[in-house]
PDB file of C-alpha atoms in Angstrom:
ATOM      1  CA  MET N  80      88.692 148.620  54.893  1.00 53.00           C
ATOM      2  CA  MET N  81      87.174 145.413  56.542  1.00 51.00           C
ATOM      3  CA  SER N  82      85.328 144.282  53.796  1.00 57.00           C
ATOM      4  CA  VAL N  83      88.199 144.262  51.538  1.00 45.00           C
ATOM      5  CA  ILE N  84      90.270 142.370  54.236  1.00 50.00           C
ATOM      6  CA  ARG N  85      87.176 139.688  54.514  1.00 52.00           C
ATOM      7  CA  TYR N  86      87.113 139.563  50.728  1.00 47.00           C
ATOM      8  CA  LEU N  87      90.743 138.823  50.261  1.00 46.00           C
ATOM      9  CA  LEU N  88      90.847 136.250  53.144  1.00 48.00           C
ATOM     10  CA  LEU N  89      87.710 134.569  51.526  1.00 46.00           C
ATOM     11  CA  THR N  90      89.437 134.751  48.119  1.00 47.00           C
ATOM     12  CA  LEU N  91      92.711 132.926  49.635  1.00 47.00           C
ATOM     13  CA  LEU N  92      90.167 130.310  51.241  1.00 46.00           C
ATOM     14  CA  TRP N  93      88.608 129.839  47.872  1.00 46.00           C
ATOM     15  CA  LEU N  94      91.926 128.935  46.394  1.00 45.00           C
ATOM     16  CA  PHE N  95      93.157 126.685  49.076  1.00 45.00           C
ATOM     17  CA  ILE N  96      90.104 124.697  48.815  1.00 42.00           C
ATOM     18  CA  CYS N  97      90.545 124.286  44.903  1.00 44.00           C
ATOM     19  CA  ARG N  98      94.292 123.491  45.169  1.00 43.00           C
ATOM     20  CA  VAL N  99      93.400 120.851  47.651  1.00 38.00           C
ATOM     21  CA  SER N 100      90.656 119.216  45.656  1.00 38.00           C
ATOM     22  CA  ALA N 101      93.033 119.020  42.696  1.00 37.00           C
ATOM     23  CA  GLN N 102      95.389 117.014  44.308  1.00 38.00           C
ATOM     24  CA  PRO N 103      95.557 113.214  43.097  1.00 48.00           C
ATOM     25  CA  ALA N 104      94.181 110.660  45.333  1.00 56.00           C
ATOM     26  CA  ASP N 105      96.247 109.600  48.665  1.00 83.00           C
ATOM     27  CA  VAL N 106      99.534 108.587  48.257  1.00 88.00           C
ATOM     28  CA  PRO N 107     100.108 105.079  49.473  1.00 95.00           C
ATOM     29  CA  THR N 108     102.277 104.087  52.378  1.00 96.00           C
ATOM     30  CA  GLY N 109     105.669 102.356  52.206  1.00 97.00           C
ATOM     31  CA  THR N 110     103.974  99.086  53.186  1.00 96.00           C
ATOM     32  CA  GLN N 111     101.258  99.539  50.838  1.00 97.00           C
ATOM     33  CA  ILE N 112     103.388  99.993  47.929  1.00 97.00           C
ATOM     34  CA  MET N 113     105.389  97.057  49.058  1.00 96.00           C
ATOM     35  CA  GLN N 114     102.362  94.696  49.573  1.00 95.00           C
ATOM     36  CA  GLU N 115     101.615  95.399  45.670  1.00 95.00           C
ATOM     37  CA  VAL N 116     105.180  95.066  44.530  1.00 94.00           C
ATOM     38  CA  GLN N 117     105.188  91.456  46.496  1.00 89.00           C
ATOM     39  CA  ARG N 118     101.499  90.496  44.936  1.00 87.00           C
ATOM     40  CA  ARG N 119     103.023  91.221  41.444  1.00 87.00           C
ATOM     41  CA  TYR N 120     106.084  89.242  41.910  1.00 78.00           C
ATOM     42  CA  GLN N 121     104.279  86.377  43.234  1.00 72.00           C
ATOM     43  CA  LEU N 122     102.264  86.354  39.644  1.00 68.00           C
ATOM     44  CA  GLN N 123     105.917  84.855  38.634  1.00 72.00           C
ATOM     45  CA  THR N 124     106.683  82.297  41.268  1.00 80.00           C
ATOM     46  CA  ASN N 125     107.848  79.080  39.311  1.00 90.00           C
ATOM     47  CA  ILE N 126     110.881  80.033  36.762  1.00 93.00           C
ATOM     48  CA  TYR N 127     113.584  78.275  35.089  1.00 94.00           C
ATOM     49  CA  GLU N 128     116.175  80.514  33.346  1.00 95.00           C
ATOM     50  CA  GLU N 129     119.564  80.290  31.607  1.00 95.00           C
ATOM     51  CA  LEU N 130     121.864  83.218  32.121  1.00 96.00           C
ATOM     52  CA  THR N 131     125.333  84.850  31.610  1.00 96.00           C
ATOM     53  CA  VAL N 132     127.368  86.013  34.289  1.00 96.00           C
ATOM     54  CA  ILE N 133     130.010  88.929  33.659  1.00 97.00           C
ATOM     55  CA  LEU N 134     132.330  89.782  36.698  1.00 96.00           C
ATOM     56  CA  THR N 135     134.591  92.840  36.198  1.00 96.00           C
ATOM     57  CA  ASP N 136     137.190  93.304  39.041  1.00 94.00           C
ATOM     58  CA  ARG N 137     138.763  96.812  39.970  1.00 93.00           C
ATOM     59  CA  LEU N 138     141.205  96.372  37.269  1.00 94.00           C
ATOM     60  CA  GLY N 139     138.507  95.928  34.708  1.00 93.00           C
ATOM     61  CA  ASN N 140     139.743  92.442  34.377  1.00 94.00           C
ATOM     62  CA  ARG N 141     136.408  90.389  33.567  1.00 95.00           C
ATOM     63  CA  ASP N 142     135.250  86.672  33.888  1.00 95.00           C
ATOM     64  CA  THR N 143     132.443  85.124  31.672  1.00 96.00           C
ATOM     65  CA  ARG N 144     130.492  82.474  32.571  1.00 95.00           C
ATOM     66  CA  ASN N 145     127.097  80.511  32.339  1.00 95.00           C
ATOM     67  CA  MET N 146     124.419  79.511  34.474  1.00 94.00           C
ATOM     68  CA  ARG N 147     121.284  78.022  35.341  1.00 94.00           C
ATOM     69  CA  ARG N 148     118.905  79.005  37.684  1.00 94.00           C
ATOM     70  CA  TYR N 149     115.854  77.255  39.162  1.00 95.00           C
ATOM     71  CA  SER N 150     113.153  78.808  41.545  1.00 94.00           C
ATOM     72  CA  ARG N 151     109.719  77.539  43.191  1.00 93.00           C
ATOM     73  CA  THR N 152     107.471  78.948  45.349  1.00 88.00           C
ATOM     74  CA  ASP N 153     104.492  77.478  46.937  1.00 86.00           C
ATOM     75  CA  VAL N 154     101.279  78.991  48.113  1.00 82.00           C
ATOM     76  CA  ALA N 155     102.621  79.180  51.530  1.00 83.00           C
ATOM     77  CA  GLY N 156     105.505  81.136  50.642  1.00 81.00           C
ATOM     78  CA  ASN N 157     108.401  78.496  51.186  1.00 88.00           C
ATOM     79  CA  THR N 158     110.885  79.193  48.217  1.00 90.00           C
ATOM     80  CA  LYS N 159     113.165  76.436  46.892  1.00 94.00           C
ATOM     81  CA  PHE N 160     116.046  77.915  44.647  1.00 93.00           C
ATOM     82  CA  LEU N 161     119.127  76.276  42.698  1.00 94.00           C
ATOM     83  CA  LEU N 162     122.030  77.620  41.108  1.00 93.00           C
ATOM     84  CA  MET N 163     124.163  75.777  38.707  1.00 91.00           C
ATOM     85  CA  PHE N 164     127.009  77.011  36.802  1.00 91.00           C
ATOM     86  CA  ASP N 165     128.048  75.090  33.047  1.00 89.00           C
ATOM     87  CA  THR N 166     130.949  76.857  31.748  1.00 88.00           C
ATOM     88  CA  PRO N 167     133.800  77.895  32.180  1.00 89.00           C
ATOM     89  CA  VAL N 168     135.240  74.084  32.922  1.00 85.00           C
ATOM     90  CA  ASP N 169     136.883  75.094  36.071  1.00 84.00           C
ATOM     91  CA  VAL N 170     133.326  75.978  37.551  1.00 85.00           C
ATOM     92  CA  HIS N 171     131.561  73.098  35.583  1.00 85.00           C
ATOM     93  CA  GLY N 172     128.750  71.595  38.087  1.00 84.00           C
ATOM     94  CA  VAL N 173     129.431  73.862  40.979  1.00 87.00           C
ATOM     95  CA  ALA N 174     125.968  74.574  42.406  1.00 90.00           C
ATOM     96  CA  LEU N 175     124.128  76.007  45.323  1.00 90.00           C
ATOM     97  CA  LEU N 176     120.891  74.588  46.756  1.00 91.00           C
ATOM     98  CA  ALA N 177     118.516  76.880  49.054  1.00 90.00           C
ATOM     99  CA  ASN N 178     115.357  76.637  50.663  1.00 90.00           C
ATOM    100  CA  ARG N 179     113.558  79.252  52.694  1.00 88.00           C
ATOM    101  CA  ASP N 180     110.173  78.718  54.570  1.00 87.00           C
ATOM    102  CA  SER N 181     107.638  81.381  54.383  1.00 82.00           C
ATOM    103  CA  ALA N 182     109.149  82.688  58.090  1.00 81.00           C
ATOM    104  CA  GLY N 183     112.435  83.348  56.318  1.00 78.00           C
ATOM    105  CA  GLN N 184     114.739  80.165  57.939  1.00 82.00           C
ATOM    106  CA  THR N 185     116.730  79.626  55.278  1.00 85.00           C
ATOM    107  CA  SER N 186     119.454  76.587  54.749  1.00 86.00           C
ATOM    108  CA  VAL N 187     121.982  76.681  52.151  1.00 87.00           C
ATOM    109  CA  MET N 188     124.095  73.416  50.678  1.00 87.00           C
ATOM    110  CA  ILE N 189     126.776  74.116  48.289  1.00 86.00           C
ATOM    111  CA  TYR N 190     128.073  71.239  45.624  1.00 84.00           C
ATOM    112  CA  LEU N 191     131.979  71.571  44.382  1.00 80.00           C
ATOM    113  CA  PRO N 192     132.561  68.501  42.059  1.00 76.00           C
ATOM    114  CA  ALA N 193     136.374  69.697  42.065  1.00 68.00           C
ATOM    115  CA  THR N 194     136.853  68.321  45.679  1.00 62.00           C
ATOM    116  CA  GLY N 195     135.972  64.683  44.413  1.00 56.00           C
ATOM    117  CA  ARG N 196     132.720  64.777  47.141  1.00 54.00           C
ATOM    118  CA  GLN N 197     129.562  63.429  46.098  1.00 56.00           C
ATOM    119  CA  GLU N 198     127.614  65.308  48.590  1.00 58.00           C
ATOM    120  CA  MET N 199     126.250  68.860  49.455  1.00 62.00           C
ATOM    121  CA  GLN N 200     127.943  70.796  52.205  1.00 64.00           C
ATOM    122  CA  GLN N 201     126.149  73.057  54.538  1.00 62.00           C
ATOM    123  CA  ILE N 202     127.311  76.813  54.079  1.00 61.00           C
ATOM    124  CA  ASP N 203     126.288  79.973  55.795  1.00 59.00           C
ATOM    125  CA  PRO N 204     126.631  82.833  53.724  1.00 53.00           C
ATOM    126  CA  GLY N 205     124.784  85.268  56.143  1.00 53.00           C
ATOM    127  CA  PRO N 206     122.237  87.667  55.411  1.00 53.00           C
ATOM    128  CA  ASP N 207     124.797  89.851  53.423  1.00 61.00           C
ATOM    129  CA  GLY N 208     127.371  87.613  52.329  1.00 69.00           C
ATOM    130  CA  ASN N 209     128.092  87.092  48.782  1.00 81.00           C
ATOM    131  CA  ILE N 210     127.291  83.603  47.153  1.00 83.00           C
ATOM    132  CA  ILE N 211     129.441  81.364  44.714  1.00 82.00           C
ATOM    133  CA  SER N 212     131.703  84.295  43.784  1.00 83.00           C
ATOM    134  CA  THR N 213     129.117  86.969  42.490  1.00 91.00           C
ATOM    135  CA  ASP N 214     128.324  90.291  44.252  1.00 93.00           C
ATOM    136  CA  PHE N 215     124.716  88.797  45.526  1.00 93.00           C
ATOM    137  CA  SER N 216     123.862  87.583  48.414  1.00 89.00           C
ATOM    138  CA  LEU N 217     121.218  85.112  48.455  1.00 86.00           C
ATOM    139  CA  GLU N 218     118.344  87.486  49.878  1.00 87.00           C
ATOM    140  CA  GLN N 219     119.409  89.773  46.894  1.00 89.00           C
ATOM    141  CA  MET N 220     119.138  86.937  44.587  1.00 87.00           C
ATOM    142  CA  ILE N 221     115.877  85.768  45.181  1.00 83.00           C
ATOM    143  CA  GLY N 222     114.181  88.643  47.326  1.00 84.00           C
ATOM    144  CA  GLU N 223     113.098  90.055  50.848  1.00 86.00           C
ATOM    145  CA  GLN N 224     110.853  88.251  53.060  1.00 84.00           C
ATOM    146  CA  PRO N 225     108.546  91.307  54.139  1.00 87.00           C
ATOM    147  CA  GLN N 226     107.735  90.339  57.426  1.00 87.00           C
ATOM    148  CA  GLN N 227     111.134  90.720  58.166  1.00 89.00           C
ATOM    149  CA  TYR N 228     111.222  94.429  57.330  1.00 95.00           C
ATOM    150  CA  GLN N 229     109.369  97.880  57.887  1.00 97.00           C
ATOM    151  CA  TYR N 230     108.691 100.023  54.898  1.00 98.00           C
ATOM    152  CA  VAL N 231     108.596 103.705  55.108  1.00 97.00           C
ATOM    153  CA  LEU N 232     107.876 105.987  52.021  1.00 98.00           C
ATOM    154  CA  ALA N 233     110.837 108.306  52.066  1.00 97.00           C
ATOM    155  CA  GLY N 234     109.439 110.394  49.005  1.00 96.00           C
ATOM    156  CA  GLN N 235     108.654 110.659  45.132  1.00 97.00           C
ATOM    157  CA  GLN N 236     111.013 111.466  42.103  1.00 96.00           C
ATOM    158  CA  LYS N 237     111.046 111.533  38.618  1.00 96.00           C
ATOM    159  CA  THR N 238     113.754 110.473  36.384  1.00 92.00           C
ATOM    160  CA  SER N 239     113.665 110.181  32.888  1.00 92.00           C
ATOM    161  CA  ASN N 240     109.957 110.716  32.682  1.00 93.00           C
ATOM    162  CA  ILE N 241     109.043 107.944  34.753  1.00 95.00           C
ATOM    163  CA  ASN N 242     107.723 108.672  38.491  1.00 97.00           C
ATOM    164  CA  TYR N 243     109.155 106.728  41.524  1.00 97.00           C
ATOM    165  CA  TYR N 244     108.356 106.214  44.981  1.00 98.00           C
ATOM    166  CA  LEU N 245     111.282 105.703  47.296  1.00 98.00           C
ATOM    167  CA  VAL N 246     110.871 103.238  49.816  1.00 98.00           C
ATOM    168  CA  ASP N 247     113.334 102.988  52.657  1.00 98.00           C
ATOM    169  CA  VAL N 248     113.889  99.555  54.212  1.00 97.00           C
ATOM    170  CA  TYR N 249     114.267  98.815  58.141  1.00 97.00           C
ATOM    171  CA  ALA N 250     114.352  95.746  59.896  1.00 94.00           C
ATOM    172  CA  ALA N 251     111.216  94.573  61.737  1.00 93.00           C
ATOM    173  CA  ASP N 252     112.330  95.241  65.173  1.00 92.00           C
ATOM    174  CA  SER N 253     114.267  98.656  64.355  1.00 92.00           C
ATOM    175  CA  ASN N 254     113.313 101.760  65.786  1.00 93.00           C
ATOM    176  CA  VAL N 255     112.557 103.762  62.617  1.00 93.00           C
ATOM    177  CA  ALA N 256     112.893 107.111  64.379  1.00 91.00           C
ATOM    178  CA  SER N 257     116.267 106.761  65.531  1.00 92.00           C
ATOM    179  CA  ASN N 258     117.843 104.478  62.977  1.00 94.00           C
ATOM    180  CA  ARG N 259     118.869 104.552  59.332  1.00 95.00           C
ATOM    181  CA  PRO N 260     117.380 102.422  56.687  1.00 97.00           C
ATOM    182  CA  THR N 261     119.505  99.533  55.454  1.00 95.00           C
ATOM    183  CA  ARG N 262     118.606  99.854  51.674  1.00 96.00           C
ATOM    184  CA  ARG N 263     116.232 102.004  49.536  1.00 98.00           C
ATOM    185  CA  HIS N 264     114.075 100.718  46.873  1.00 98.00           C
ATOM    186  CA  TYR N 265     113.192 102.786  43.722  1.00 98.00           C
ATOM    187  CA  VAL N 266     109.652 101.775  42.707  1.00 97.00           C
ATOM    188  CA  ARG N 267     108.279 102.802  39.244  1.00 96.00           C
ATOM    189  CA  GLN N 268     104.630 104.070  40.122  1.00 96.00           C
ATOM    190  CA  ASP N 269     103.474 102.707  36.512  1.00 92.00           C
ATOM    191  CA  GLY N 270     104.151  99.151  37.209  1.00 92.00           C
ATOM    192  CA  TYR N 271     105.041  98.832  40.702  1.00 95.00           C
ATOM    193  CA  PHE N 272     108.309  97.594  39.613  1.00 95.00           C
ATOM    194  CA  ILE N 273     111.819  98.029  41.485  1.00 96.00           C
ATOM    195  CA  THR N 274     114.323  99.123  39.184  1.00 96.00           C
ATOM    196  CA  ARG N 275     117.022 100.034  41.415  1.00 97.00           C
ATOM    197  CA  THR N 276     117.785  99.355  45.355  1.00 97.00           C
ATOM    198  CA  ASP N 277     120.124 100.869  47.131  1.00 97.00           C
ATOM    199  CA  TYR N 278     122.087  99.028  49.820  1.00 96.00           C
ATOM    200  CA  LEU N 279     123.586 101.006  53.054  1.00 95.00           C
ATOM    201  CA  ASP N 280     125.999 100.868  55.761  1.00 93.00           C
ATOM    202  CA  PRO N 281     124.785 101.941  59.367  1.00 91.00           C
ATOM    203  CA  ASP N 282     125.952 105.509  58.809  1.00 93.00           C
ATOM    204  CA  GLY N 283     123.904 105.662  55.401  1.00 92.00           C
ATOM    205  CA  HIS N 284     126.916 105.121  53.128  1.00 94.00           C
ATOM    206  CA  LEU N 285     126.216 103.465  49.706  1.00 95.00           C
ATOM    207  CA  LEU N 286     127.572  99.954  49.963  1.00 94.00           C
ATOM    208  CA  LYS N 287     126.288  98.261  46.836  1.00 96.00           C
ATOM    209  CA  GLN N 288     123.683  99.302  44.130  1.00 97.00           C
ATOM    210  CA  LYS N 289     121.468  96.842  42.490  1.00 97.00           C
ATOM    211  CA  THR N 290     119.816  98.136  38.645  1.00 97.00           C
ATOM    212  CA  LEU N 291     117.430  96.226  36.702  1.00 96.00           C
ATOM    213  CA  TYR N 292     117.594  97.113  32.966  1.00 95.00           C
ATOM    214  CA  ASP N 293     115.827  95.749  30.015  1.00 94.00           C
ATOM    215  CA  LEU N 294     112.519  95.670  31.137  1.00 92.00           C
ATOM    216  CA  LYS N 295     109.872  93.199  29.761  1.00 89.00           C
ATOM    217  CA  GLN N 296     106.304  92.852  30.487  1.00 85.00           C
ATOM    218  CA  THR N 297     105.281  89.103  31.009  1.00 81.00           C
ATOM    219  CA  GLY N 298     101.869  89.685  31.949  1.00 80.00           C
ATOM    220  CA  PRO N 299      98.631  92.339  32.344  1.00 84.00           C
ATOM    221  CA  GLU N 300     100.708  93.368  36.015  1.00 85.00           C
ATOM    222  CA  SER N 301     103.967  91.939  35.925  1.00 84.00           C
ATOM    223  CA  TRP N 302     107.432  92.932  34.484  1.00 87.00           C
ATOM    224  CA  ARG N 303     110.409  91.190  34.571  1.00 89.00           C
ATOM    225  CA  ALA N 304     114.237  92.528  33.973  1.00 93.00           C
ATOM    226  CA  GLY N 305     116.435  90.982  31.061  1.00 94.00           C
ATOM    227  CA  MET N 306     119.787  92.041  33.038  1.00 96.00           C
ATOM    228  CA  VAL N 307     120.625  93.123  36.461  1.00 96.00           C
ATOM    229  CA  LEU N 308     123.630  94.702  37.636  1.00 97.00           C
ATOM    230  CA  MET N 309     125.086  94.442  41.187  1.00 97.00           C
ATOM    231  CA  GLU N 310     127.788  97.064  41.874  1.00 97.00           C
ATOM    232  CA  ASN N 311     129.754  96.393  45.107  1.00 95.00           C
ATOM    233  CA  LEU N 312     131.371  99.993  45.463  1.00 93.00           C
ATOM    234  CA  ALA N 313     133.198  98.912  48.654  1.00 88.00           C
ATOM    235  CA  GLU N 314     135.026  96.138  46.899  1.00 92.00           C
ATOM    236  CA  ASP N 315     134.986  97.987  43.456  1.00 95.00           C
ATOM    237  CA  HIS N 316     133.442  95.188  41.990  1.00 96.00           C
ATOM    238  CA  ARG N 317     130.701  94.041  39.857  1.00 96.00           C
ATOM    239  CA  THR N 318     128.602  91.082  38.923  1.00 97.00           C
ATOM    240  CA  LEU N 319     126.269  91.318  35.655  1.00 97.00           C
ATOM    241  CA  LEU N 320     123.297  88.919  34.940  1.00 96.00           C
ATOM    242  CA  LYS N 321     122.226  88.332  31.685  1.00 97.00           C
ATOM    243  CA  ILE N 322     119.172  86.416  31.379  1.00 95.00           C
ATOM    244  CA  ASN N 323     119.618  84.739  27.860  1.00 95.00           C
ATOM    245  CA  ARG N 324     116.528  82.583  28.042  1.00 93.00           C
ATOM    246  CA  ALA N 325     113.588  82.415  30.794  1.00 92.00           C
ATOM    247  CA  ILE N 326     110.518  79.881  31.182  1.00 91.00           C
ATOM    248  CA  PHE N 327     107.513  80.447  33.691  1.00 89.00           C
ATOM    249  CA  SER N 328     106.032  76.639  34.119  1.00 88.00           C
ATOM    250  CA  ASP N 329     105.748  74.425  36.889  1.00 89.00           C
ATOM    251  CA  GLU N 330     106.947  71.487  34.816  1.00 91.00           C
ATOM    252  CA  TYR N 331     110.513  73.035  34.363  1.00 91.00           C
ATOM    253  CA  VAL N 332     110.865  73.417  38.294  1.00 93.00           C
ATOM    254  CA  PRO N 333     109.305  70.177  39.707  1.00 92.00           C
ATOM    255  CA  ASP N 334     110.184  69.614  43.424  1.00 92.00           C
ATOM    256  CA  GLU N 335     112.574  66.938  42.796  1.00 92.00           C
ATOM    257  CA  VAL N 336     114.916  69.308  41.036  1.00 91.00           C
ATOM    258  CA  PHE N 337     115.806  70.819  44.470  1.00 92.00           C
ATOM    259  CA  THR N 338     117.334  67.542  45.807  1.00 88.00           C
ATOM    260  CA  PHE N 339     120.806  66.501  45.670  1.00 83.00           C
ATOM    261  CA  ASP N 340     119.924  63.255  44.060  1.00 83.00           C
ATOM    262  CA  TRP N 341     118.276  65.261  40.816  1.00 86.00           C
ATOM    263  CA  LEU N 342     121.626  67.582  40.810  1.00 81.00           C
ATOM    264  CA  TYR N 343     124.019  64.488  40.629  1.00 77.00           C
ATOM    265  CA  ARG N 344     122.119  62.841  38.096  1.00 77.00           C
ATOM    266  CA  ASN N 345     121.373  66.208  36.120  1.00 70.00           C
ATOM    267  CA  GLN N 346     124.779  67.014  35.507  1.00 62.00           C
ATOM    268  CA  PRO N 347     125.619  67.549  31.900  1.00 48.00           C
ATOM    269  CA  PRO N 348     128.948  65.736  30.737  1.00 41.00           C
ATOM    270  CA  MET N 349     132.239  67.706  31.211  1.00 41.00           C
ATOM    271  CA  LYS N 350     133.178  69.356  28.007  1.00 42.00           C
ATOM    272  CA  SER N 351     135.790  72.256  26.860  1.00 39.00           C
ATOM    273  CA  VAL N 352     133.742  74.663  25.948  1.00 40.00           C
ATOM    274  CA  GLN N 353     134.098  78.651  26.350  1.00 46.00           C
ATOM    275  CA  ALA N 354     131.352  80.390  28.234  1.00 44.00           C
ATOM    276  CA  ILE N 355     129.065  82.318  25.857  1.00 48.00           C
ATOM    277  CA  GLU N 356     129.905  86.395  25.764  1.00 50.00           C
ATOM    278  CA  ALA N 357     126.486  88.144  26.099  1.00 51.00           C
ATOM    279  CA  GLU N 358     125.984  91.126  23.814  1.00 57.00           C
ATOM    280  CA  VAL N 359     125.619  94.013  26.479  1.00 58.00           C
ATOM    281  CA  ASP N 360     125.971  97.744  27.113  1.00 61.00           C
ATOM    282  CA  PRO N 361     129.828  98.160  27.688  1.00 54.00           C
ATOM    283  CA  GLY N 362     128.686 100.686  30.426  1.00 60.00           C
ATOM    284  CA  LEU N 363     127.292  98.073  32.396  1.00 59.00           C
ATOM    285  CA  ILE N 364     130.552  95.879  32.266  1.00 53.00           C
ATOM    286  CA  ASP N 365     133.048  98.864  32.104  1.00 59.00           C
ATOM    287  CA  PRO N 366     132.903 101.588  35.064  1.00 49.00           C
ATOM    288  CA  ALA N 367     134.653 103.851  32.558  1.00 49.00           C
ATOM    289  CA  VAL N 368     131.808 104.014  30.388  1.00 47.00           C
ATOM    290  CA  GLU N 369     128.473 105.562  31.503  1.00 47.00           C
ATOM    291  CA  PRO N 370     124.998 103.460  30.454  1.00 45.00           C
ATOM    292  CA  GLU N 371     122.486 105.486  28.585  1.00 46.00           C
ATOM    293  CA  GLY N 372     119.602 106.581  30.523  1.00 44.00           C
ATOM    294  CA  ARG N 373     121.665 106.280  34.110  1.00 44.00           C
TER     295      ARG N 373
END
């Protein structure tokens, strides 16, 4: 009898060892995942883009605008950022200029030509404040500063045959054991690209959700989204950014672009033109229609 029990125990031990040996390589930590995300993101640091912006309110009313976006990040991690509206006429020339140093200190200036002032005005949108009538905060538009956060792997998930890491984000000084995350990133395991971020309130309720669509590979290890949708659940409002043109080049975003002098000199002449309508999945702009693959 004892020999039978011993045989069964040895068999179970052998099966356990085989199962462990068949497990995949060690799963990376949340910090390691986000370090890889950041490394690949930094491969595309100097970018000029032309965008269509579609704003949709709770009643389904849509407002379409055209905008240019310039961004430049140096080797030290300092970021310069410029948004400039071209159409429609009532927002023509409105611009936001931001500078964020490698420590995360940010200065933001806004230019409102309709006021008749030929100067930039300092503003403080705060970490979660929306910028120039969109549903994006400045950080949500240009990305996080990793040193200001802690990253914890919350699990893994498979959706539409794609494997994701779920990475919870906490403030750098937060007690992870007793506090809730401020957001959760959904990171594709095959390319370390964040395709969705849930922004949460202190009770863990969903405030905003950012989803990236129309992914394109721009290099051996880098990806870029053709559309970005920010859904503001608290206000039942949404902003869709459609990138019509993107150029990755230092020449298109020289340092002089990020100055008021350049901004004032390079404003195109006022024209009575309509904003360009983007051809997008209606589910992205109409809350009543669910987009494919969601």
